[in-house]
Amino acid sequence: MIQKKNLTPVLLAGVFVLMLGLSYAAVPLYDLFCRVTGFGGTTQVSKTAPDIVLDKVVSVRFDTNVNNLPWDFKAKSNVIDVKVGQVNKIEFEVENYSSEDTAGTASFNVSPSSLGKYYSKLGCFCFEKQVLKAGEKATYVMTFYLDPEMVNDPTTKDLHDVTMSYTFFSTDYYKQS
């Protein structure tokens, strides 16, 4: 049996081990939380389209940005009107206007953030390294739908306009940290 004078160091060591374990688990748990709840505008990834298409139309605006890359990046259509539940494709044009090969990775978010759990991507170029040769142009496609369940959520049922924002970051950006 542990004596009282030895109990405090044992408890402190236990708390230290617990806190260390939680610090390692924090990132994957936060990622899981965001994907399940759509927190912070985190969109969903889906393998199948919904079985129902509603008459409700939502305007989806596409915002494109480039950070630390000699690229032009834009959506072929800045705004598209989509029916809730309908599968949609949007094309993005990208051009490397430098004289060197460069690589980038796109990240995204949706606004308002409450829509994140209802914005489902069936295919996307995001979070994958994209390499463009000097002067090369490319077209990237994102396939998505708005989940019909959004009309049952008081925070999203009256939405008529949403913004999907993409930013291409140089892959060198990630090497800096």
Coordinates of C-alpha atoms in Angstrom, one line a residue:
M1 CA 0.0 0.0 0.0
I2 CA 1.3 3.5 -0.9
Q3 CA 2.0 5.7 2.0
K4 CA 0.5 9.2 2.1
K5 CA 3.9 10.9 1.6
N6 CA 4.4 8.9 -1.6
L7 CA 0.8 9.5 -2.9
T8 CA 1.4 13.1 -4.1
P9 CA 4.4 12.3 -6.4
V10 CA 2.5 9.3 -7.8
L11 CA -0.6 11.4 -8.5
L12 CA 1.5 14.1 -10.1
A13 CA 3.2 11.6 -12.3
G14 CA -0.2 10.2 -13.3
V15 CA -1.5 13.6 -14.2
F16 CA 1.6 14.3 -16.2
V17 CA 1.2 11.1 -18.2
L18 CA -2.5 11.8 -18.7
M19 CA -1.8 15.4 -20.0
L20 CA 1.0 14.1 -22.3
G21 CA -1.3 11.5 -23.8
L22 CA -4.1 14.1 -24.3
S23 CA -1.6 16.5 -26.0
Y24 CA -0.8 13.8 -28.6
A25 CA -4.5 13.0 -29.1
A26 CA -5.6 16.6 -29.4
V27 CA -5.0 17.1 -33.1
P28 CA -6.7 13.9 -34.3
L29 CA -9.6 14.4 -31.9
Y30 CA -10.0 18.0 -33.1
D31 CA -9.9 16.9 -36.7
L32 CA -12.5 14.3 -36.0
F33 CA -14.7 16.8 -34.2
C34 CA -14.5 19.3 -37.1
R35 CA -15.4 16.6 -39.7
V36 CA -18.3 15.3 -37.7
T37 CA -19.8 18.7 -36.7
G38 CA -18.7 20.9 -39.6
F39 CA -17.1 23.2 -37.0
G40 CA -15.3 26.2 -38.5
G41 CA -16.7 25.5 -42.0
T42 CA -15.1 22.1 -42.3
T43 CA -16.8 20.5 -45.2
Q44 CA -17.7 16.8 -45.5
V45 CA -16.3 14.1 -47.9
S46 CA -18.9 11.8 -49.4
K47 CA -18.7 8.7 -51.6
T48 CA -22.3 8.8 -52.8
A49 CA -24.8 11.4 -53.9
P50 CA -28.1 11.9 -52.1
D51 CA -31.2 10.2 -53.3
I52 CA -33.3 13.3 -53.3
V53 CA -33.0 16.7 -55.0
L54 CA -35.0 19.6 -53.5
D55 CA -36.4 22.6 -55.3
K56 CA -34.5 24.9 -52.9
V57 CA -31.8 26.9 -54.8
V58 CA -28.7 28.2 -53.1
S59 CA -26.1 30.5 -54.8
V60 CA -22.6 29.2 -54.2
R61 CA -19.8 31.8 -54.6
F62 CA -16.2 30.7 -55.2
D63 CA -13.4 32.8 -53.8
T64 CA -9.9 31.9 -55.0
N65 CA -6.6 33.1 -53.5
V66 CA -2.9 32.3 -53.9
N67 CA -0.3 32.6 -51.1
N68 CA 3.4 32.7 -51.9
L69 CA 3.0 31.1 -55.4
P70 CA 3.5 32.7 -58.9
W71 CA 0.1 31.3 -60.0
D72 CA -3.1 32.7 -61.3
F73 CA -6.0 30.8 -59.8
K74 CA -9.7 31.3 -60.5
A75 CA -13.0 29.5 -60.8
K76 CA -14.5 29.4 -64.3
S77 CA -17.7 30.6 -62.7
N78 CA -17.6 32.9 -59.7
V79 CA -21.2 32.0 -58.7
I80 CA -23.4 29.1 -59.5
D81 CA -27.0 28.4 -58.4
V82 CA -27.4 24.8 -57.2
K83 CA -30.4 22.8 -56.1
V84 CA -30.0 21.2 -52.7
G85 CA -29.1 17.6 -53.2
Q86 CA -28.0 18.0 -56.8
V87 CA -24.5 17.0 -57.8
N88 CA -22.5 19.9 -59.2
K89 CA -19.1 20.3 -60.8
I90 CA -17.0 23.5 -60.8
E91 CA -13.8 23.9 -62.8
F92 CA -10.9 26.0 -61.6
E93 CA -8.2 27.3 -63.9
V94 CA -4.7 27.5 -62.7
E95 CA -1.6 28.9 -64.4
N96 CA 2.0 29.0 -63.3
Y97 CA 3.3 32.2 -64.8
S98 CA 6.9 31.8 -63.6
S99 CA 9.9 30.4 -65.4
E100 CA 10.3 27.5 -62.9
D101 CA 8.3 24.4 -61.9
T102 CA 6.3 25.1 -58.7
A103 CA 4.1 23.1 -56.4
G104 CA 1.1 24.0 -54.3
T105 CA -1.6 22.6 -52.1
A106 CA -5.1 24.1 -51.8
S107 CA -7.0 24.4 -48.6
F108 CA -10.5 25.6 -48.2
N109 CA -13.4 26.7 -46.0
V110 CA -17.0 27.4 -46.4
S111 CA -18.9 30.4 -45.0
P112 CA -21.2 30.6 -43.1
S113 CA -19.4 27.9 -41.1
S114 CA -22.8 26.4 -40.0
L115 CA -23.1 25.0 -43.6
G116 CA -19.9 23.0 -43.3
K117 CA -21.5 19.8 -42.2
Y118 CA -23.9 20.0 -45.2
Y119 CA -21.4 20.9 -48.0
S120 CA -20.2 17.5 -49.2
K121 CA -17.4 16.9 -51.7
L122 CA -17.5 13.9 -54.0
G123 CA -14.1 14.8 -55.6
C124 CA -11.6 17.6 -55.0
F125 CA -8.0 18.6 -55.8
C126 CA -7.7 20.1 -52.3
F127 CA -5.0 19.0 -49.8
E128 CA -3.2 17.2 -52.6
K129 CA 0.1 18.4 -53.9
Q130 CA -0.3 20.0 -57.4
V131 CA 2.8 20.5 -59.6
L132 CA 2.8 22.9 -62.5
K133 CA 5.7 23.2 -64.9
A134 CA 6.9 26.7 -65.9
G135 CA 4.2 28.4 -67.9
E136 CA 1.8 25.4 -67.6
K137 CA -2.0 25.8 -67.3
A138 CA -4.3 23.2 -65.7
T139 CA -7.9 22.7 -64.9
Y140 CA -9.0 21.2 -61.6
V141 CA -12.5 20.0 -60.9
M142 CA -14.4 19.9 -57.6
T143 CA -17.6 17.8 -57.5
F144 CA -20.0 18.6 -54.6
Y145 CA -23.6 18.7 -53.4
L146 CA -25.5 20.4 -50.6
D147 CA -27.0 17.8 -48.3
P148 CA -30.8 18.0 -48.2
E149 CA -30.6 17.7 -44.4
M150 CA -29.7 21.4 -44.4
V151 CA -33.3 22.3 -44.7
N152 CA -34.1 20.6 -41.4
D153 CA -31.4 22.6 -39.5
P154 CA -32.7 26.0 -38.1
T155 CA -29.2 27.5 -38.7
T156 CA -29.0 26.6 -42.4
K157 CA -32.6 26.2 -43.6
D158 CA -33.0 29.8 -44.7
L159 CA -29.5 30.2 -46.3
H160 CA -29.6 31.4 -49.9
D161 CA -26.0 32.4 -50.4
V162 CA -22.8 30.6 -49.3
T163 CA -19.1 31.1 -50.1
M164 CA -16.5 28.4 -50.7
S165 CA -13.1 29.9 -50.4
Y166 CA -9.9 28.2 -51.7
T167 CA -6.3 29.3 -51.1
F168 CA -3.3 27.7 -52.9
F169 CA -0.2 27.7 -50.7
S170 CA 3.3 26.9 -51.9
T171 CA 4.4 23.5 -50.7
D172 CA 7.6 25.4 -49.6
Y173 CA 5.3 27.3 -47.1
Y174 CA 4.9 24.1 -45.1
K175 CA 8.6 23.4 -45.1
Q176 CA 9.2 26.8 -43.2
S177 CA 7.7 25.5 -40.0

